[in-house]
Amino acid sequence: MASVSQSPVTFSGSLSSATSASDLLRSSMNGVNGVPLKTLGKGHVGHGRKGLNIVAKVRKVKKHEYPWPQDPDPNVKGGVLSHLSPFKPLKEKPKPVTLEFEKPLMDLQKKIIDVQKMANETGLDFSDQIISLENKYQQALKDLYTHLTPIQRVNIARHPNRPTFLDHVFNITDKFVELHGDRAGYDDPAVVTGIGTIDGRRFMFMGHQKGRNTKENIQRNFGMPTPHGYRKALRMMYYADHHGFPIVTFIDTPGAFADLKSEELGQGEAIAHNLRTMFGLKVPIVSIVMGEGGSGGALAIGCANKLLMLENAVFYVASPEACAAILWKTAKASPKAAEKLKITANELCKLQIADGIIPEPLGGAHADPQWTSMQIKNAILDSMDELEKMGTEELLRHRMLKFRKIGGFQEGLPVDPEKKVNMKRKEEPRPGLISDKALQGEVNKLKEQILKAKETSSINMDQNGLIEKLQREINYEFSEAAKALGIEEKLSKMREEFAKAENEQLTPGQIKNLENLKNEFNENLATAPNYGRLKYKLSLLKEITEAKTFAENYKKALPLKAKVNEKFKEVLEKPTLKQNIENIKAEIEKSGVSNIEEFDQELKEKVLEVREQVESEFVNALESSGVHVTSKVDQTSMSMIKAKVDELNAEINQIIQDVIESTPDLKNKIEILKLEIVKDKNAPSKESKEKIESLQQQIKQGVGDVMSYAAVKEKYEELQAELAELSGVGSDGSLIKEPIYA
């Protein structure tokens, strides 16, 4: 193989004389790095007589004047700033864009233009009409923009003509130098960074850059950064922290670019790295939301000491459209989602997420970009003046506390009624699915609570919930038993017959059929498959009802019991009674007898005398404290009275039953009442309720007439007389007995 001689390299082409071969062919791994790939493709390599000759043709490219030209023209509009960045003013004025809710304003504006055109064509004076229309337009504009809905503010924040980051930067800075690249292989155009001065004070600026037209939006990726953009911003943060430049960030992005390539390059890691780093920067940071701030893509450059928002800007974790698609399965619910998300500047200031609102002109920032930029400039300087007074430790703590207080909570606060209504209620298990063991456990637990309450002399519990649950279970078991015995089908057919009847009164035949059906059910109930469960649940209901009665009585008796015990102690502490009791005790001990039946007659009389004194003093003490003692009845007399009361009740019931049987009209009404109650048991209608109340009133009237019989009246008066005659003390000497629960 022929060797290649080290002959000089010659170039042909239109290269600048200032550019040397060494500049173009810098040393690298391949030995040819630094030459554009297109240039290498056009090179020609061949063997000459004296060695290797390389011929390269370099394409002519217009020299890029960046960051500023050597001789800037002072007469150029915009001054030197127009040369400091490839970002140039648009040659054509952007086309006006009318939002949906602004269309009524456009009608007024069209009228003003038509009147002006008519005035110009006819030469007539329409100044009064024009002024009136303009005033009307201004008032309508003011009314519209002072009562914007959240979704309308979202639309303004996304307005195509809204000023971008570089628009604001060039308006507020004296000089701005854009800095490029993340030093990892790419310069993301969606994130712009650079150093600028405001009134002679240096700041590091970084922000999301959207396009002003379709071409620019494609170039800027619609303001959605890739990982390279966040790494570029991170590099500038380190640079600013090293040199002590305060940082100003501008947020205007729908979110980070979420494509496959970005995920492969570590989009999440880049955002997380920025978040962690921003909390440790030792320079003041001010973030300004100038459009929309979406999710982590906005937060990656938004961990600041001060977060300021333009009046019509929005800041959200998910866009209203995405939120609506998740929660309501349609993007058409975005207005509702925008309201619930609390994404506007006013709402975020109330939640202490944003620290201030920068005003916008009527019509939005695009109506007067220069004025909006001046408001941003003033807000930046005011915030920086406040933050620069803090020391490094105080500044870091200020930034940490700002985010620590977001989403705080307090325990023990009452739930907002509106939120409570929307909370999902805990559903009760369907009847029939609750096991007998679970029901028995609940009953036993309630018994234990009652026993503990009895020991501590305080009871505070609610048995109604368990009673309702048991009643639902029993109704379910009755229904299942009726299905198993075929009674439910017969009852349904009978209801249909009753519904078809023109007269509301039941015929004797229908009443007889209903009685037969009821008797059939009661006779065959023991043969139902679920009879055991039904009987068991009925016994549980009886237990819990008794427990409820005991709890209610015990609760009522507690205050009175405490008062009686207190008075009894006071009576026993009286000197006279105390002395008498001590004397009796001494005599009993002296006699050597412990049983009262073995006492001699004299000692018995002394004991009974002291007992009567104690009871007399006790009754007087209770009477003086407001507790009225009506009678003292012993157990034997009470049992006699109870027997007579039961006898009277049985006789009254028999009389009522005989009257009902002998009165077809009253019996018919009772059967109709039963049928109405069964028919509308679950959801009674208004007519059914009125009918039931009317029937109950009529039946009560009929039963009331029975009580006027002379025989019943006479027996009732005799019983009252016996009660009045009875007097004495119980055999155990107690006046108040504690209710017993077994």
CSV table of C-alpha atoms in Angstrom, one decimal, residues 124-352:
chain,number,residue,atom,x,y,z
A,124,LEU,CA,-71.6,65.4,7.7
A,125,ASP,CA,-70.7,65.8,11.4
A,126,PHE,CA,-71.4,62.5,13.3
A,127,SER,CA,-69.0,63.2,16.1
A,128,ASP,CA,-71.7,63.0,18.8
A,129,GLN,CA,-72.9,59.6,17.6
A,130,ILE,CA,-69.3,58.4,17.3
A,131,ILE,CA,-68.5,59.6,20.9
A,132,SER,CA,-71.6,57.9,22.2
A,133,LEU,CA,-70.8,54.6,20.5
A,134,GLU,CA,-67.2,54.8,21.7
A,135,ASN,CA,-68.3,55.4,25.3
A,136,LYS,CA,-70.8,52.5,25.0
A,137,TYR,CA,-68.0,50.3,23.6
A,138,GLN,CA,-65.6,51.3,26.5
A,139,GLN,CA,-68.3,50.6,29.1
A,140,ALA,CA,-69.1,47.2,27.5
A,141,LEU,CA,-65.4,46.3,27.3
A,142,LYS,CA,-65.0,47.3,31.0
A,143,ASP,CA,-68.1,45.3,32.1
A,144,LEU,CA,-66.9,42.2,30.1
A,145,TYR,CA,-63.3,42.2,31.4
A,146,THR,CA,-64.2,42.8,35.0
A,147,HIS,CA,-66.6,39.8,35.1
A,148,LEU,CA,-64.6,37.2,33.2
A,149,THR,CA,-65.2,33.5,33.9
A,150,PRO,CA,-62.2,31.1,34.5
A,151,ILE,CA,-62.5,29.5,31.0
A,152,GLN,CA,-62.6,33.0,29.4
A,153,ARG,CA,-59.3,33.9,31.2
A,154,VAL,CA,-57.9,30.6,29.9
A,155,ASN,CA,-58.8,31.7,26.3
A,156,ILE,CA,-57.2,35.1,26.9
A,157,ALA,CA,-54.0,33.5,28.3
A,158,ARG,CA,-53.8,31.4,25.1
A,159,HIS,CA,-54.5,34.3,22.7
A,160,PRO,CA,-52.3,34.0,19.6
A,161,ASN,CA,-51.4,37.7,19.7
A,162,ARG,CA,-50.5,37.7,23.5
A,163,PRO,CA,-46.9,39.1,24.0
A,164,THR,CA,-44.2,36.5,24.4
A,165,PHE,CA,-41.2,36.3,26.8
A,166,LEU,CA,-38.8,38.1,24.4
A,167,ASP,CA,-41.4,40.8,23.7
A,168,HIS,CA,-41.5,41.7,27.4
A,169,VAL,CA,-37.7,41.3,27.8
A,170,PHE,CA,-36.9,43.7,25.0
A,171,ASN,CA,-39.5,46.2,26.4
A,172,ILE,CA,-38.1,46.2,30.0
A,173,THR,CA,-34.3,45.7,29.5
A,174,ASP,CA,-31.7,48.3,28.6
A,175,LYS,CA,-29.5,45.5,27.0
A,176,PHE,CA,-30.1,41.8,26.6
A,177,VAL,CA,-27.7,39.1,25.5
A,178,GLU,CA,-29.2,35.7,24.8
A,179,LEU,CA,-27.2,32.6,25.9
A,180,HIS,CA,-27.7,29.3,24.1
A,181,GLY,CA,-27.2,25.6,24.6
A,182,ASP,CA,-27.3,23.1,27.4
A,183,ARG,CA,-23.7,21.9,26.8
A,184,ALA,CA,-25.1,18.5,26.1
A,185,GLY,CA,-25.7,18.7,22.4
A,186,TYR,CA,-28.8,20.8,21.7
A,187,ASP,CA,-30.2,24.3,22.1
A,188,ASP,CA,-33.9,24.1,22.8
A,189,PRO,CA,-35.7,27.1,21.2
A,190,ALA,CA,-38.8,26.7,23.5
A,191,VAL,CA,-36.7,27.9,26.4
A,192,VAL,CA,-34.8,31.2,26.1
A,193,THR,CA,-32.1,32.3,28.5
A,194,GLY,CA,-29.9,35.4,28.7
A,195,ILE,CA,-28.5,38.2,30.8
A,196,GLY,CA,-30.1,41.6,30.7
A,197,THR,CA,-30.1,44.9,32.6
A,198,ILE,CA,-33.0,46.9,34.0
A,199,ASP,CA,-32.0,50.4,35.1
A,200,GLY,CA,-28.4,49.3,35.3
A,201,ARG,CA,-29.1,46.2,37.5
A,202,ARG,CA,-28.1,42.9,36.0
A,203,PHE,CA,-30.6,39.9,36.0
A,204,MET,CA,-30.5,36.4,34.6
A,205,PHE,CA,-33.7,36.0,32.5
A,206,MET,CA,-35.1,32.7,31.4
A,207,GLY,CA,-38.6,31.7,30.2
A,208,HIS,CA,-40.8,29.8,27.8
A,209,GLN,CA,-41.0,31.2,24.3
A,210,LYS,CA,-44.0,30.7,22.1
A,211,GLY,CA,-44.2,31.7,18.5
A,212,ARG,CA,-46.1,34.7,17.2
A,213,ASN,CA,-47.3,32.9,14.0
A,214,THR,CA,-47.5,29.4,12.7
A,215,LYS,CA,-43.9,29.3,11.4
A,216,GLU,CA,-42.5,30.5,14.7
A,217,ASN,CA,-44.7,28.2,16.8
A,218,ILE,CA,-43.4,25.2,14.8
A,219,GLN,CA,-39.9,26.4,15.4
A,220,ARG,CA,-40.5,27.0,19.1
A,221,ASN,CA,-42.4,23.7,19.5
A,222,PHE,CA,-45.5,25.8,20.7
A,223,GLY,CA,-43.6,26.7,23.9
A,224,MET,CA,-43.3,23.1,25.1
A,225,PRO,CA,-39.7,22.4,26.2
A,226,THR,CA,-37.7,19.2,25.9
A,227,PRO,CA,-35.2,18.0,28.5
A,228,HIS,CA,-32.5,20.1,26.7
A,229,GLY,CA,-34.5,23.3,27.5
A,230,TYR,CA,-34.7,22.5,31.2
A,231,ARG,CA,-31.0,21.6,31.3
A,232,LYS,CA,-30.2,24.9,29.6
A,233,ALA,CA,-32.2,26.7,32.2
A,234,LEU,CA,-30.3,24.7,34.9
A,235,ARG,CA,-27.0,25.7,33.5
A,236,MET,CA,-28.0,29.3,33.6
A,237,MET,CA,-29.2,29.0,37.2
A,238,TYR,CA,-25.8,27.7,38.3
A,239,TYR,CA,-24.2,30.5,36.3
A,240,ALA,CA,-26.4,33.2,38.0
A,241,ASP,CA,-25.8,31.6,41.4
A,242,HIS,CA,-22.1,31.7,40.9
A,243,HIS,CA,-22.0,35.3,39.8
A,244,GLY,CA,-24.7,36.6,42.1
A,245,PHE,CA,-27.2,37.6,39.4
A,246,PRO,CA,-30.9,37.6,40.6
A,247,ILE,CA,-33.1,35.3,38.5
A,248,VAL,CA,-36.3,36.3,36.8
A,249,THR,CA,-38.3,33.5,35.1
A,250,PHE,CA,-41.2,33.9,32.8
A,251,ILE,CA,-43.7,31.0,32.6
A,252,ASP,CA,-45.9,30.5,29.5
A,253,THR,CA,-46.3,26.8,28.5
A,254,PRO,CA,-49.1,24.3,28.2
A,255,GLY,CA,-46.6,21.8,29.7
A,256,ALA,CA,-43.4,19.9,29.0
A,257,PHE,CA,-43.2,18.2,25.6
A,258,ALA,CA,-44.3,14.6,26.3
A,259,ASP,CA,-43.2,12.6,23.3
A,260,LEU,CA,-41.3,9.4,23.3
A,261,LYS,CA,-37.9,11.0,22.5
A,262,SER,CA,-38.3,13.4,25.5
A,263,GLU,CA,-39.0,10.5,27.8
A,264,GLU,CA,-36.0,8.6,26.5
A,265,LEU,CA,-33.8,11.7,27.2
A,266,GLY,CA,-35.1,12.0,30.8
A,267,GLN,CA,-37.9,14.6,30.8
A,268,GLY,CA,-38.9,13.7,34.4
A,269,GLU,CA,-35.4,13.7,35.7
A,270,ALA,CA,-34.6,17.1,34.1
A,271,ILE,CA,-37.7,18.7,35.7
A,272,ALA,CA,-36.9,17.1,39.1
A,273,HIS,CA,-33.3,18.2,39.0
A,274,ASN,CA,-34.5,21.8,38.4
A,275,LEU,CA,-36.9,21.7,41.3
A,276,ARG,CA,-34.2,20.4,43.7
A,277,THR,CA,-31.7,22.9,42.5
A,278,MET,CA,-33.9,26.0,42.7
A,279,PHE,CA,-34.6,25.4,46.4
A,280,GLY,CA,-30.8,25.7,47.0
A,281,LEU,CA,-30.0,28.8,44.9
A,282,LYS,CA,-28.6,31.6,47.1
A,283,VAL,CA,-29.9,34.4,44.8
A,284,PRO,CA,-33.4,35.9,44.8
A,285,ILE,CA,-35.8,34.3,42.3
A,286,VAL,CA,-39.0,36.0,40.9
A,287,SER,CA,-41.3,34.0,38.6
A,288,ILE,CA,-43.9,35.7,36.5
A,289,VAL,CA,-46.8,33.7,34.9
A,290,MET,CA,-47.5,35.7,31.8
A,291,GLY,CA,-49.8,33.2,30.0
A,292,GLU,CA,-50.6,29.6,31.0
A,293,GLY,CA,-48.5,27.6,33.4
A,294,GLY,CA,-49.1,23.9,32.9
A,295,SER,CA,-48.1,21.3,35.4
A,296,GLY,CA,-44.4,20.3,36.0
A,297,GLY,CA,-43.4,22.1,32.7
A,298,ALA,CA,-44.1,25.4,34.4
A,299,LEU,CA,-43.0,24.4,37.9
A,300,ALA,CA,-39.5,23.5,36.6
A,301,ILE,CA,-38.6,27.2,36.4
A,302,GLY,CA,-41.3,28.4,39.0
A,303,CYS,CA,-39.8,27.5,42.4
A,304,ALA,CA,-39.3,31.1,43.3
A,305,ASN,CA,-39.4,33.4,46.4
A,306,LYS,CA,-42.2,35.4,44.7
A,307,LEU,CA,-44.7,34.0,42.1
A,308,LEU,CA,-46.5,36.9,40.3
A,309,MET,CA,-49.2,36.4,37.8
A,310,LEU,CA,-50.6,38.6,35.1
A,311,GLU,CA,-54.3,39.4,35.6
A,312,ASN,CA,-55.5,37.0,32.9
A,313,ALA,CA,-52.8,34.3,33.4
A,314,VAL,CA,-53.7,30.8,34.6
A,315,PHE,CA,-51.6,28.3,36.5
A,316,TYR,CA,-52.8,24.7,36.7
A,317,VAL,CA,-51.7,21.1,37.4
A,318,ALA,CA,-53.9,19.9,34.4
A,319,SER,CA,-55.5,21.8,31.7
A,320,PRO,CA,-59.3,22.3,32.0
A,321,GLU,CA,-59.8,20.1,28.9
A,322,ALA,CA,-57.7,17.2,30.3
A,323,CYS,CA,-59.5,17.5,33.7
A,324,ALA,CA,-62.9,17.5,32.0
A,325,ALA,CA,-62.0,14.4,29.9
A,326,ILE,CA,-60.8,12.5,33.0
A,327,LEU,CA,-63.7,13.5,35.4
A,328,TRP,CA,-66.7,14.0,33.1
A,329,LYS,CA,-65.5,11.9,30.0
A,330,THR,CA,-65.9,14.9,27.7
A,331,ALA,CA,-63.8,18.0,26.9
A,332,LYS,CA,-67.0,20.0,26.6
A,333,ALA,CA,-67.1,20.2,30.4
A,334,SER,CA,-63.9,22.3,30.4
A,335,PRO,CA,-65.8,25.5,31.7
A,336,LYS,CA,-66.9,23.6,34.8
A,337,ALA,CA,-63.4,22.1,35.2
A,338,ALA,CA,-61.8,25.5,34.9
A,339,GLU,CA,-64.1,26.8,37.7
A,340,LYS,CA,-63.4,23.8,40.0
A,341,LEU,CA,-59.6,23.8,39.5
A,342,LYS,CA,-59.2,27.4,40.9
A,343,ILE,CA,-56.6,28.3,38.3
A,344,THR,CA,-57.0,32.1,38.0
A,345,ALA,CA,-54.8,34.7,39.5
A,346,ASN,CA,-57.4,35.8,42.1
A,347,GLU,CA,-58.1,32.3,43.3
A,348,LEU,CA,-54.4,31.4,43.5
A,349,CYS,CA,-53.7,34.5,45.5
A,350,LYS,CA,-56.5,33.5,48.0
A,351,LEU,CA,-54.9,30.1,48.3
A,352,GLN,CA,-51.5,31.8,48.9
